Coordinates of C-alpha atoms in Angstrom, one line a residue:
Chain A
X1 CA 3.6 -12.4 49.9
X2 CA 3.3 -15.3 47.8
X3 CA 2.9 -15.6 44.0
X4 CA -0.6 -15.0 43.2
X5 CA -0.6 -12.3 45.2
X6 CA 2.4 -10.4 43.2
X7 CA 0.8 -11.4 40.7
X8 CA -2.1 -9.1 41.4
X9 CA -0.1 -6.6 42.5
X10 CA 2.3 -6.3 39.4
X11 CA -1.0 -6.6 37.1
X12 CA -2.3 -3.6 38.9
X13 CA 0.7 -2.0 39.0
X14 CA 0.9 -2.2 35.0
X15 CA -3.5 -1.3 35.2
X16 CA -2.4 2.2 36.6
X17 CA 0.3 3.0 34.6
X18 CA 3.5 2.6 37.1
X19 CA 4.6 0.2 34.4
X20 CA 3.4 1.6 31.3
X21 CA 3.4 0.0 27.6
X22 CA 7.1 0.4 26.2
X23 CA 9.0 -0.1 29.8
X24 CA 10.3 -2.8 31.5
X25 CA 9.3 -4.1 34.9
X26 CA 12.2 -4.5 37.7
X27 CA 14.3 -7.5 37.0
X28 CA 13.0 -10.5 39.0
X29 CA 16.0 -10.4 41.2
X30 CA 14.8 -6.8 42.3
X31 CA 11.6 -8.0 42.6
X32 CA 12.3 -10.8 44.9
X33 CA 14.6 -8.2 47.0
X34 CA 11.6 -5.8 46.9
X35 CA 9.0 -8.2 48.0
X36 CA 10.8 -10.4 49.7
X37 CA 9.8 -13.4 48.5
X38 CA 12.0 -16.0 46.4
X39 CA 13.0 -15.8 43.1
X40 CA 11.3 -19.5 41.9
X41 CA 8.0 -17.4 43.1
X42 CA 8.6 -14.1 41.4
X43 CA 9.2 -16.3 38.3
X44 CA 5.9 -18.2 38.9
X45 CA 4.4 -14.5 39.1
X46 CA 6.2 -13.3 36.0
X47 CA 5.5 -16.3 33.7
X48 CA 1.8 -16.0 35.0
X49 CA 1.6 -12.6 33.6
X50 CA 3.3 -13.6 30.3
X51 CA 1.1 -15.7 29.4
X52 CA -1.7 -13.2 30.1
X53 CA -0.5 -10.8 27.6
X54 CA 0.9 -7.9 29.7
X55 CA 4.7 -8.7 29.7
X56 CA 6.8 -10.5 27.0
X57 CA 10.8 -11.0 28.1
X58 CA 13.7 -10.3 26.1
X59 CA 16.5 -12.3 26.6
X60 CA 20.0 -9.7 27.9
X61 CA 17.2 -6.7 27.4
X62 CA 14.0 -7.2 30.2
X63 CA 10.5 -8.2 30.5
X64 CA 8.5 -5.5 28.7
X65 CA 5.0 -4.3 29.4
X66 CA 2.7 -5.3 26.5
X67 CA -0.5 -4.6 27.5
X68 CA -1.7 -1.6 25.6
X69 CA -4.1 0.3 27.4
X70 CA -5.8 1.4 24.2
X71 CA -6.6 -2.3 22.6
X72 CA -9.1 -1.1 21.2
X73 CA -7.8 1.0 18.7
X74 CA -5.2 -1.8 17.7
X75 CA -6.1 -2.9 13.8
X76 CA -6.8 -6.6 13.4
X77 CA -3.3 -6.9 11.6
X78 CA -1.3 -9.9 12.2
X79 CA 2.5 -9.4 12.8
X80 CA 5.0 -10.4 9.7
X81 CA 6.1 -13.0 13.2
X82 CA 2.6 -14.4 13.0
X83 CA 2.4 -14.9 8.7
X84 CA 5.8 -16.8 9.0
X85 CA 5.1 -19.0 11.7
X86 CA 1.5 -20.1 9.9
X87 CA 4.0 -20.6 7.4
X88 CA 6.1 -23.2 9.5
X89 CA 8.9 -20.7 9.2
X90 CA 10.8 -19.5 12.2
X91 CA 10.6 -15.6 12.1
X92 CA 13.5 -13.5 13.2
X93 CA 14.3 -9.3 12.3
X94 CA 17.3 -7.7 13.0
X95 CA 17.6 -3.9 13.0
X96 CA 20.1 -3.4 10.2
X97 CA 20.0 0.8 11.5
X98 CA 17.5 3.4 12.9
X99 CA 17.9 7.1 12.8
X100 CA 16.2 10.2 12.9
X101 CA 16.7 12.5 9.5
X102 CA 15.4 15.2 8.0
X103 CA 12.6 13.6 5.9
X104 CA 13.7 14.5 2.4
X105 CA 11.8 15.0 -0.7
X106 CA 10.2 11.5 -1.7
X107 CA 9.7 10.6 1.9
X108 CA 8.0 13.7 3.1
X109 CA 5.7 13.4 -0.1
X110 CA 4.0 10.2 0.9
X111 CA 3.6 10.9 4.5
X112 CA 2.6 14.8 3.9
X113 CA 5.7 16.7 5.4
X114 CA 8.1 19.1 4.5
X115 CA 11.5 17.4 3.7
X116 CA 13.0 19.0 6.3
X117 CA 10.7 17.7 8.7
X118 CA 12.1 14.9 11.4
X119 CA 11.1 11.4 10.7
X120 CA 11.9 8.1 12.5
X121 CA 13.4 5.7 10.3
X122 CA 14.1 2.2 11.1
X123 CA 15.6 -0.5 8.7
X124 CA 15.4 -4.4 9.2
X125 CA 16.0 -7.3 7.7
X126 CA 13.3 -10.2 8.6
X127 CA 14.0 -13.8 8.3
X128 CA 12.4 -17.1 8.0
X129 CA 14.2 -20.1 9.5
X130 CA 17.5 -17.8 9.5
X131 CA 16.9 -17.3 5.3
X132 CA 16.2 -13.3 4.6
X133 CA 13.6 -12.8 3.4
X134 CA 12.5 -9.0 3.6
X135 CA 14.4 -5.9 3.9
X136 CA 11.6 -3.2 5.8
X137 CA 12.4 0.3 5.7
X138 CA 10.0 2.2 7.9
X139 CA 9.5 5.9 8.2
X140 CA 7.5 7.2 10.7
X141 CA 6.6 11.0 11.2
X142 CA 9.0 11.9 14.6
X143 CA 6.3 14.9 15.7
X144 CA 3.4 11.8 16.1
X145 CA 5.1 10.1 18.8
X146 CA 7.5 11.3 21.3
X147 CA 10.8 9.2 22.0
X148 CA 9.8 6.8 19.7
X149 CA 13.2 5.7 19.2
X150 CA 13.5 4.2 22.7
X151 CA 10.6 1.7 21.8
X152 CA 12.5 -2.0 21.6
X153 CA 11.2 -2.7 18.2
X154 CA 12.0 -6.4 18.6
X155 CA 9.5 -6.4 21.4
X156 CA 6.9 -4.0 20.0
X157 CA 5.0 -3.9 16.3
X158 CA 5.0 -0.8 14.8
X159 CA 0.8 -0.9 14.8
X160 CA 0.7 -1.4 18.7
X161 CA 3.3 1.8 19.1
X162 CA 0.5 3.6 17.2
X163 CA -2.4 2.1 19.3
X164 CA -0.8 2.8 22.3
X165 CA -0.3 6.5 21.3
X166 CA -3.7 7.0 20.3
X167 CA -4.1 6.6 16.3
X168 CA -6.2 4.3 15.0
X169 CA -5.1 3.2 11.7
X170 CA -8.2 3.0 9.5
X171 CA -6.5 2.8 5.6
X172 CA -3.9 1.6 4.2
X173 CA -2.7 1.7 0.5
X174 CA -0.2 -0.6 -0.9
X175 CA 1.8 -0.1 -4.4
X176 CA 3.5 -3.2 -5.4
X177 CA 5.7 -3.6 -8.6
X178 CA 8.8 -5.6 -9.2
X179 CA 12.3 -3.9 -8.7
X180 CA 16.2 -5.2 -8.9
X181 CA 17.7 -5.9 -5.9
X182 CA 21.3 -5.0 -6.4
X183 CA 24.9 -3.8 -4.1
X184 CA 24.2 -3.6 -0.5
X185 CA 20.8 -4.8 -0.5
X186 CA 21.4 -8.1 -2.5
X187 CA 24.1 -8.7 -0.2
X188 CA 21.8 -8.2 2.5
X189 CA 18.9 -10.5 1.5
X190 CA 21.7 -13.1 0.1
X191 CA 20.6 -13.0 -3.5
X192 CA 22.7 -12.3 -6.4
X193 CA 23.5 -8.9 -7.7
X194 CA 20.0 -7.7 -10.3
X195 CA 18.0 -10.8 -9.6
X196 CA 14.2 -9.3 -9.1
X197 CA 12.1 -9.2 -6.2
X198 CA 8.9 -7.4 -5.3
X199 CA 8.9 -4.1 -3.7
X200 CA 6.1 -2.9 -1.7
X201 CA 5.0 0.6 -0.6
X202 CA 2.9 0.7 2.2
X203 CA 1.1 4.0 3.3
X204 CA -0.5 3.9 6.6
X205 CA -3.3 6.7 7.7
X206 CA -5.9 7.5 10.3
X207 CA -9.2 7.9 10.7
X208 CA -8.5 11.9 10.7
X209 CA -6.3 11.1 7.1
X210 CA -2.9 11.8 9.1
X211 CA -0.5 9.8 7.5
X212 CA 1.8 8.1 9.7
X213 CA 3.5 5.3 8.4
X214 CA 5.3 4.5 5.5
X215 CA 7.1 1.4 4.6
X216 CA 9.5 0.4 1.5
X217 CA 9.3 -3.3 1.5
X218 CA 11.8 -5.3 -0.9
X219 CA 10.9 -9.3 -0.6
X220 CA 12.6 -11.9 -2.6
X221 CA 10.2 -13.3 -5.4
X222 CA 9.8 -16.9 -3.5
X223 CA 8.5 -15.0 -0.2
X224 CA 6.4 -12.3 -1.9
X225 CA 2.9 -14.0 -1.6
X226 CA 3.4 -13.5 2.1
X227 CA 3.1 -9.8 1.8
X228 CA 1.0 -9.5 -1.7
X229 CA -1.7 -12.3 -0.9
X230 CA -5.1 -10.6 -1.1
X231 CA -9.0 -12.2 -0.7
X232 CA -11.6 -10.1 -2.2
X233 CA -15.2 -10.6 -2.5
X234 CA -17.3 -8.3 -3.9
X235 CA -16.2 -4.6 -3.2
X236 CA -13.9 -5.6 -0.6
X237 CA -10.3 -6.8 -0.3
X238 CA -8.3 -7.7 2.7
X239 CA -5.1 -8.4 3.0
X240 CA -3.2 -11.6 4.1
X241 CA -2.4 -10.0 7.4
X242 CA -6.1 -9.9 7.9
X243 CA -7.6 -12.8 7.6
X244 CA -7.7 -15.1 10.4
Chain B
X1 CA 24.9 4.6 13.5
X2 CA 26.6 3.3 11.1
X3 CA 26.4 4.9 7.9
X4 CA 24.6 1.7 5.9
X5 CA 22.1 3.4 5.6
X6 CA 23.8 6.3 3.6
X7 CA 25.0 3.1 1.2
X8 CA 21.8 2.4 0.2
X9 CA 21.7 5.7 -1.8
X10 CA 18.9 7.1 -0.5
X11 CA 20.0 10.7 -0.5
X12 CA 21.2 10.7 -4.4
X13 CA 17.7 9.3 -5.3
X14 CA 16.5 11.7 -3.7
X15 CA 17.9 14.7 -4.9
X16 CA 17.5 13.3 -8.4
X17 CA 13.6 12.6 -8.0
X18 CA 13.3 16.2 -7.0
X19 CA 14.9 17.8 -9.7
X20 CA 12.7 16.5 -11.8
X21 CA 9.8 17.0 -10.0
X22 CA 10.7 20.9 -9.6
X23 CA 12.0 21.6 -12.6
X24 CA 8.4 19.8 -14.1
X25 CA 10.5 17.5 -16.3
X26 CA 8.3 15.8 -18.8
X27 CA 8.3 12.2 -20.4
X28 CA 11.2 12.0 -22.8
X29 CA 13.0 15.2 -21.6
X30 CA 16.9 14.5 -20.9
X31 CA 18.5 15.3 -17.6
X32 CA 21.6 16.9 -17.4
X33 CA 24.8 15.1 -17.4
X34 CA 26.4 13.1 -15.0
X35 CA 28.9 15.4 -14.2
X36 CA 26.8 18.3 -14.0
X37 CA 24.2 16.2 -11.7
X38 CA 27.5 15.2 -9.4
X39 CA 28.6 19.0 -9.3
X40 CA 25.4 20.3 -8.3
X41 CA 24.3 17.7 -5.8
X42 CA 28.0 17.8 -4.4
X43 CA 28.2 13.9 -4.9
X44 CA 30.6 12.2 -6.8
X45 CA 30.1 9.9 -9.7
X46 CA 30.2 6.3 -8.1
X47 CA 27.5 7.5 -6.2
X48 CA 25.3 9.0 -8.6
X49 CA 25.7 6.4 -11.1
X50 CA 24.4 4.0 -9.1
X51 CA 21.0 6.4 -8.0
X52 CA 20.6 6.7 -11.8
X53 CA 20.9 2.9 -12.4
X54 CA 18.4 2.0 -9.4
X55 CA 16.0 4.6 -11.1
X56 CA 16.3 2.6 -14.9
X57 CA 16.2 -0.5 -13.0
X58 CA 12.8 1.2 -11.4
X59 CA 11.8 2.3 -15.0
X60 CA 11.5 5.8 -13.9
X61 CA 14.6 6.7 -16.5
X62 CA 15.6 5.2 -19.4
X63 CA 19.2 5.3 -20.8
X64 CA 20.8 5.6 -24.3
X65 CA 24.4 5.0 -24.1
X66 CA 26.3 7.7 -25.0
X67 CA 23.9 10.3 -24.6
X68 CA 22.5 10.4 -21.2
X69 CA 19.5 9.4 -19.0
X70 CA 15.9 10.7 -20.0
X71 CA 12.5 10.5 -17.9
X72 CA 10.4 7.5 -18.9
X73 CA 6.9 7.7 -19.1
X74 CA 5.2 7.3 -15.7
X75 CA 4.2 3.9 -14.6
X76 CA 0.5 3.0 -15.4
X77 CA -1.3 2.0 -11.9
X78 CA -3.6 -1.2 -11.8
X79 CA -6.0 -1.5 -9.3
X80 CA -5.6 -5.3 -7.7
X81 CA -9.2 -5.7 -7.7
X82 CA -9.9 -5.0 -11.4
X83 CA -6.4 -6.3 -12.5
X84 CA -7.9 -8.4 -15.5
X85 CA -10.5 -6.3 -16.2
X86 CA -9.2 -3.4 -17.0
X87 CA -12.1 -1.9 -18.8
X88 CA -13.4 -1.6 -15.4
X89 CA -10.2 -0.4 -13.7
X90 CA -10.9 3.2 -12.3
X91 CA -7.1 3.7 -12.2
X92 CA -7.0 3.5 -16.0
X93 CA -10.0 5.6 -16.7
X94 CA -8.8 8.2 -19.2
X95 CA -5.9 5.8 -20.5
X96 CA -7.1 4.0 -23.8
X97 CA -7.4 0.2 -22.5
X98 CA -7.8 -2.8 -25.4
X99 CA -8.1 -6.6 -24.1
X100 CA -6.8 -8.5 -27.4
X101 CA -8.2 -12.2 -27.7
X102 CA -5.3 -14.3 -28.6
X103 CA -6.1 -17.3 -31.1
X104 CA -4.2 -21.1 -30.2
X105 CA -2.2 -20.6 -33.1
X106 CA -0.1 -17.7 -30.8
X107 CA 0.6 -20.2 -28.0
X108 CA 2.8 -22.5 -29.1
X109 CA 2.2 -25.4 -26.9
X110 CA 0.6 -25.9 -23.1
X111 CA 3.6 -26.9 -21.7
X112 CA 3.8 -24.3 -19.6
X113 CA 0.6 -25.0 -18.2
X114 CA 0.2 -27.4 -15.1
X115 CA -1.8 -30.6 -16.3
X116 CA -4.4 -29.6 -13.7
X117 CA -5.6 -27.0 -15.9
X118 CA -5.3 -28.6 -19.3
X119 CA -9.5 -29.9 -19.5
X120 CA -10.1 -25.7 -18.1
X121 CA -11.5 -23.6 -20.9
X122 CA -8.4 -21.9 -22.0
X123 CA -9.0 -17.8 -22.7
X124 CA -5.7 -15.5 -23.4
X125 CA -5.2 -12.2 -24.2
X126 CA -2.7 -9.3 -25.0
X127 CA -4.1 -6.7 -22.6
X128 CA -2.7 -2.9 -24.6
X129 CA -2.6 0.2 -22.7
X130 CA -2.4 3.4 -24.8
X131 CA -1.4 1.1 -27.5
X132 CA 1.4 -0.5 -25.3
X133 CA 1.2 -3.7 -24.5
X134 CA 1.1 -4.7 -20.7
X135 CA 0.3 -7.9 -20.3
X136 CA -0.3 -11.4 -21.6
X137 CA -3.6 -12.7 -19.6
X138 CA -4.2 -16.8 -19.2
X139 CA -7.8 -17.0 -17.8
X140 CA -8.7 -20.7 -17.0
X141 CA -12.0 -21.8 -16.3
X142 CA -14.4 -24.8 -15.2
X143 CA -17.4 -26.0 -17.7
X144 CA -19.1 -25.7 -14.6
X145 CA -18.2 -22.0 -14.4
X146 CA -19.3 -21.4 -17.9
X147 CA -22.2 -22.5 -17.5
X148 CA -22.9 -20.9 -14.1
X149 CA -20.8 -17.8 -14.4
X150 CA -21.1 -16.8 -18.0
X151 CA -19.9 -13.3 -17.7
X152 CA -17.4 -14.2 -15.4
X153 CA -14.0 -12.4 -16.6
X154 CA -16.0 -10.4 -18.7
X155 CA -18.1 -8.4 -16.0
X156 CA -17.4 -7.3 -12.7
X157 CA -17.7 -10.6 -10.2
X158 CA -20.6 -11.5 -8.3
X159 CA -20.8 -10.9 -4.6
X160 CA -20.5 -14.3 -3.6
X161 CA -17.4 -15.3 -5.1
X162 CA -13.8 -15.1 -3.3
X163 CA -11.1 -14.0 -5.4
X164 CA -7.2 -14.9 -4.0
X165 CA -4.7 -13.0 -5.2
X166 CA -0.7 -12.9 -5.2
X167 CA 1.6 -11.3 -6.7
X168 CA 5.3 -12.0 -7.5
X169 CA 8.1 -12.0 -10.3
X170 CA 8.5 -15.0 -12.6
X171 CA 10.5 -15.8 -16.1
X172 CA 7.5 -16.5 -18.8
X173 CA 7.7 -18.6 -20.9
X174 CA 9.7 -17.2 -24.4
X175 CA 6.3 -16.8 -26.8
X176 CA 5.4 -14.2 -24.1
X177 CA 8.6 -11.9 -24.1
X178 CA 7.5 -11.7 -28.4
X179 CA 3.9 -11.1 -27.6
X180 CA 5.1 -8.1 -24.8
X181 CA 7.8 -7.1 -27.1
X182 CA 10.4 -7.5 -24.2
X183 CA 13.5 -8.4 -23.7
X184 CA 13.4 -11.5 -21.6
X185 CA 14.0 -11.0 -17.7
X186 CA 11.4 -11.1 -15.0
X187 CA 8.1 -9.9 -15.3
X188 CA 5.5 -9.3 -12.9
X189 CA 3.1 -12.4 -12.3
X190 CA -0.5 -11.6 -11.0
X191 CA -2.4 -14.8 -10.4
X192 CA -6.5 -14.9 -9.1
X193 CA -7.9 -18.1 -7.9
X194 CA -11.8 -17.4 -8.2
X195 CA -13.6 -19.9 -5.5
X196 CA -17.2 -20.8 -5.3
X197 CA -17.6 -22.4 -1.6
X198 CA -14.3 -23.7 -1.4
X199 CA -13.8 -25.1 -5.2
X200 CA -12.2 -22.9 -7.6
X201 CA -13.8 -22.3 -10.3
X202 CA -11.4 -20.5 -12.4
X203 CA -7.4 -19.1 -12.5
X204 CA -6.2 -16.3 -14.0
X205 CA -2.4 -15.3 -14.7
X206 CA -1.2 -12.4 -15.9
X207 CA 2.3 -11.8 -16.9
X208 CA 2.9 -8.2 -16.6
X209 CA 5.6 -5.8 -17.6
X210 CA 6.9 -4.6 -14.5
X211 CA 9.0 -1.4 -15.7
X212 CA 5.4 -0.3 -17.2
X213 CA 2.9 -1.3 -14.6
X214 CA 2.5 -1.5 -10.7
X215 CA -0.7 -2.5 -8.6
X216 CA -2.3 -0.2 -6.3
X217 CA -4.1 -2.8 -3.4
X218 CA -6.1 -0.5 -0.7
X219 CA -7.2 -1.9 2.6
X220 CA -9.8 -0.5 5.2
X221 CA -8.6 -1.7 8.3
X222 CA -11.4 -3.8 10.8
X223 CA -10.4 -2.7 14.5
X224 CA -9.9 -5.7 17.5
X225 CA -13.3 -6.8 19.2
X226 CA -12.9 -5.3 22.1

C-alpha cells in the first residue's frame, strides 16, 4: 500500500463512522505496523488528510477526527481562534477546570432546568499572544449530549460538539454590561484587583427553543470589541463572529 | 478537580440570588444579616462577604454600612439595536424614557473629542430613564449626513445603512460623572459608526452607567452552505 491509497482508505474509514467525530485515529506508528507501509508514508497520508479537514493532531494527545458528519447543521460562527488570529494575535485556551454539578438555581434558570439537574461545566481562560484575555465559563445541559466530558475541548468548539450531536443552533441572545473583576479571577486574567471589564451572557437555543448552551464571559476592557462588535443594517444584527 | 472552581464563589451567589427570588424580595427590601445568611447557608463569613460584594459590584445589592445589604432596583435592559434611540427601544416600553438635549455651555471643552470629529455636527444628550439618568449620548455627524439623512438619530435608520457597534468600559471624561450624578469609575461605553458605502457618516458614543443598564444583542444564526 502506498500513501494515496491509505489515504482513501482512512478517509473512508472516518466516511463510515469507524473513526467517528470526537476519537482519535491509531497513532501513525500503529498505522505503519497495521499497513505495513513506512512511517514517512503514513505521515504523507495523515498530513494529506489534515489538510482536508477530517483530522487535526494534538501534540502528546492524537490526531482527532474533525469531520462532522452533520456540517450542515454547523452555524456559520467563527471560533474565538479564528477572531484573534484576524486580529494578528496568537490564540491559546487552557482549561482552568471542568466538572459536572448539579445545575443550581441561576444556572438552571437560563438554560430551563431544575437546579438539581446535571450540567457540564467547563472553565477556560483564552489568550492572545500568551496575554489573557477572556475567562469562559460554559454550561452545558449533561442530558443533551452523552459523555460530553471526554470531548478534547482544545480540539473541538463547543458549536461543532452540538452539530455533531444533532442541534442546530438557530438563536442566540447576548446580555452584556460591565462588571469588577476581582480575587481569583483578576489574578487569573492578570489585572488588578476591581479594575472593570465586560461580562457577557451568552444563551444558546435551537430551532425546537431547547436551550443548550450558556456561557459567562468576563473580557478585559481592551479585548472586549472582540466579543461585543456588532453590524446591523436594517432589522438585522450579526455578530463579529459572523461576518466573514 | 481542583476545587477553583468552588473559589470563584459560585455556590454563595447562588444561594443568595435564590433567596431573594423565593422569598419575592422587592427593590429596597433588606436581606437578613450576614451572620444569619452564613448560618442558614452553612457558609462562613469570608465567603459570603465576598458573594455579597460581587453582587454590589454587579449592582444587584446596594450597601449602607452599618446596616446591611438591600436589593437594588433591577437593571434596565437596552436593546443594542435601538441603544440611542430609546424612544424606539421595545425593552423600555413601559419605562418612562426622556432624551435631554444638552446645550455647549454643559461641555466644557472638546478636548475629549478626537480632532477628526471636531468640523462633525456635534448633538449630546442626557438620556433619563424613569427619571434616572443613564447615559450621556455624543452623536456626531457629516453636513453631508444632514443633508441626506435628516432624521437620522432621530428615527429608526434606513435599510441601507450599516451600523458597527462595540461595546466596552472607559473612564469619561469628569463633566460626565456630574451630568450622570456618579461617582467617577468606569462606565459602560457604546459606540455606533453609521456607514453609507464604506464612508461613515456619523458616530455616536454613549457613556452609560453600567450598575443601571445592560444591553440585550440577539442573533439569528445563518447555517454553513452546504
Amino acid at each position: 500500500m502506498n500513501a494515496k491509497e491509505l489515504t482513501i482508505k482512512l478517509r473512508t474509514e472516518i466516511d463510515n463512522g469507524k473513526y467517528s467525530f470526537g476519537q482519535t485515529i491509531p497513532t501513525e506508528k500503529e498505522l505503519s505496523i497495521e499497513y505495513e507501509i513506512n512511517r514517512a508514508s503514513v505521515k504523507t497520508a495523515v498530513d494529506a488528510l489534515v489538510h482536508e479537514g477530517y483530522l487535526r493532531k494534538l501534540r502528546g494527545s492524537g490526531t482527532y477526527v474533525v469531520k462532522n458528519t452533520q456540517e450542515k447543521l454547523q452555524i456559520k460562527f467563527k471560533g474565538f481562534s479564528e477572531l484573534l488570529e484576524m486580529r494578528q494575535l496568537r490564540p491559546s485556551s487552557t482549561i482552568i477546570a471542568s466538572e459536572i454539578r448539579e445545575a443550581g438555581y441561576l444556572v438552571g434558570k437560563k438554560l430551563e432546568l431544575n437546579s438539581t439537574d446535571l450540567v457540564f461545566h467547563i472553565l477556560r481562560l483564552r489568550s492572545g499572544n500568551n496575554e489573557p484575555i477572556s475567562l469562559e465559563s460554559t454550561y452545558i445541559p449533561h442530558s443533551l449530549i452523552k459523555d460530553i466530558e471526554k470531548y478534547n475541548f482544545q480540539i473541538y468548539s463547543l458549536y461543532s460538539i452540538l452539530a455533531a450531536n444533532g442541534f442546530q443552533i438557530d438563536q442566540i441572545f447576548q446580555t452584556v454590561s460591565s462588571a469588577k473583576l476581582r480575587g481569583t479571577k483578576a489574578r487569573l486574567l492578570q489585572v488588578e484587583d476591581g479594575i472593570t471589564g465586560i461580562h457577557l451572557s451568552i444563551r444558546a437555543k435551537t430551532i425546537d427553543n431547547i436551550p443548550v448552551e450558556l456561557t459567562d464571559v468576563l473580557v478585559v476592557s481592551e479585548y472586549a470589541d472582540i466579543y461585543t462588535k456588532n453590524f446591523q443594517k436594517g432589522a438585522e444584527t450579526k455578530i463579529y463572529a459572523q461576518i466573514d | 478537580m481542583p476545587k477553583l472552581i468552588n473559589l470563584l464563589a459560585y455556590d454563595a451567589v447562588d444561594k443568595i440570588l435564590r433567596l431573594i427570588d423565593e422569598n419575592r424580595f422587592s427593590s429596597g427590601q433588606k436581606l437578613p444579616s450576614e451572620r444569619d445568611l452564613a448560618h442558614r447557608f452553612g457558609i462562613n463569613r469570608t465567603t459570603l462577604r465576598g458573594a455579597l460584594q460581587k453582587l454590589v459590584d454587579d449592582g444587584i445589592l446596594y450597601r449602607y454600612p452599618n446596616s446591611g445589604y438591600y436589593l437594588a432596583e433591577p437593571k434596565i435592559k437596552k436593546s443594542s439595536d435601538s441603544f440611542f434611540l430609546p424612544k424606539y427601544d421595545k425593552l423600555l416600553s413601559g419605562h418612562d424614557i426622556n432624551l435631554y438635549p444638552l446645550s455647549e455651555e454643559v461641555i466644557p471643552d472638546y478636548s475629549w473629542i478626537e480632532e477628526e470629529y471636531h468640523e462633525y455636527h456635534k448633538d449630546f444628550y442626557l438620556e433619563k430613564v424613569d427619571d434616572q439618568p443613564i447615559s450621556f449620548f455624543s452623536i456626531f455627524k457629516t453636513d453631508a449626513a444632514l443633508v441626506e439623512y435628516p432624521t437620522l438619530y432621530s428615527e429608526l435608520f434606513s435599510d441601507t445603512l450599516l451600523r458597527v457597534q462595540t461595546i466596552q468600559t472607559k473612564k469619561a471624561p469628569d463633566f460626565v460623572y456630574e451630568l450622570l450624578n456618579s461617582e467617577v469609575d468606569d462606565l459602560l461605553f457604546v459606540e455606533e459608526k453609521v456607514l453609507d458605502s464604506d464612508e461613515i457618516i456619523a458616530v455616536a458614543r454613549a457613556y452609560s452607567l453600567g450598575k443601571k443598564c445592560m444591553v440585550q444583542v440577539d442573533v439569528k444564526t445563518e447555517k454553513k452552505e452546504n
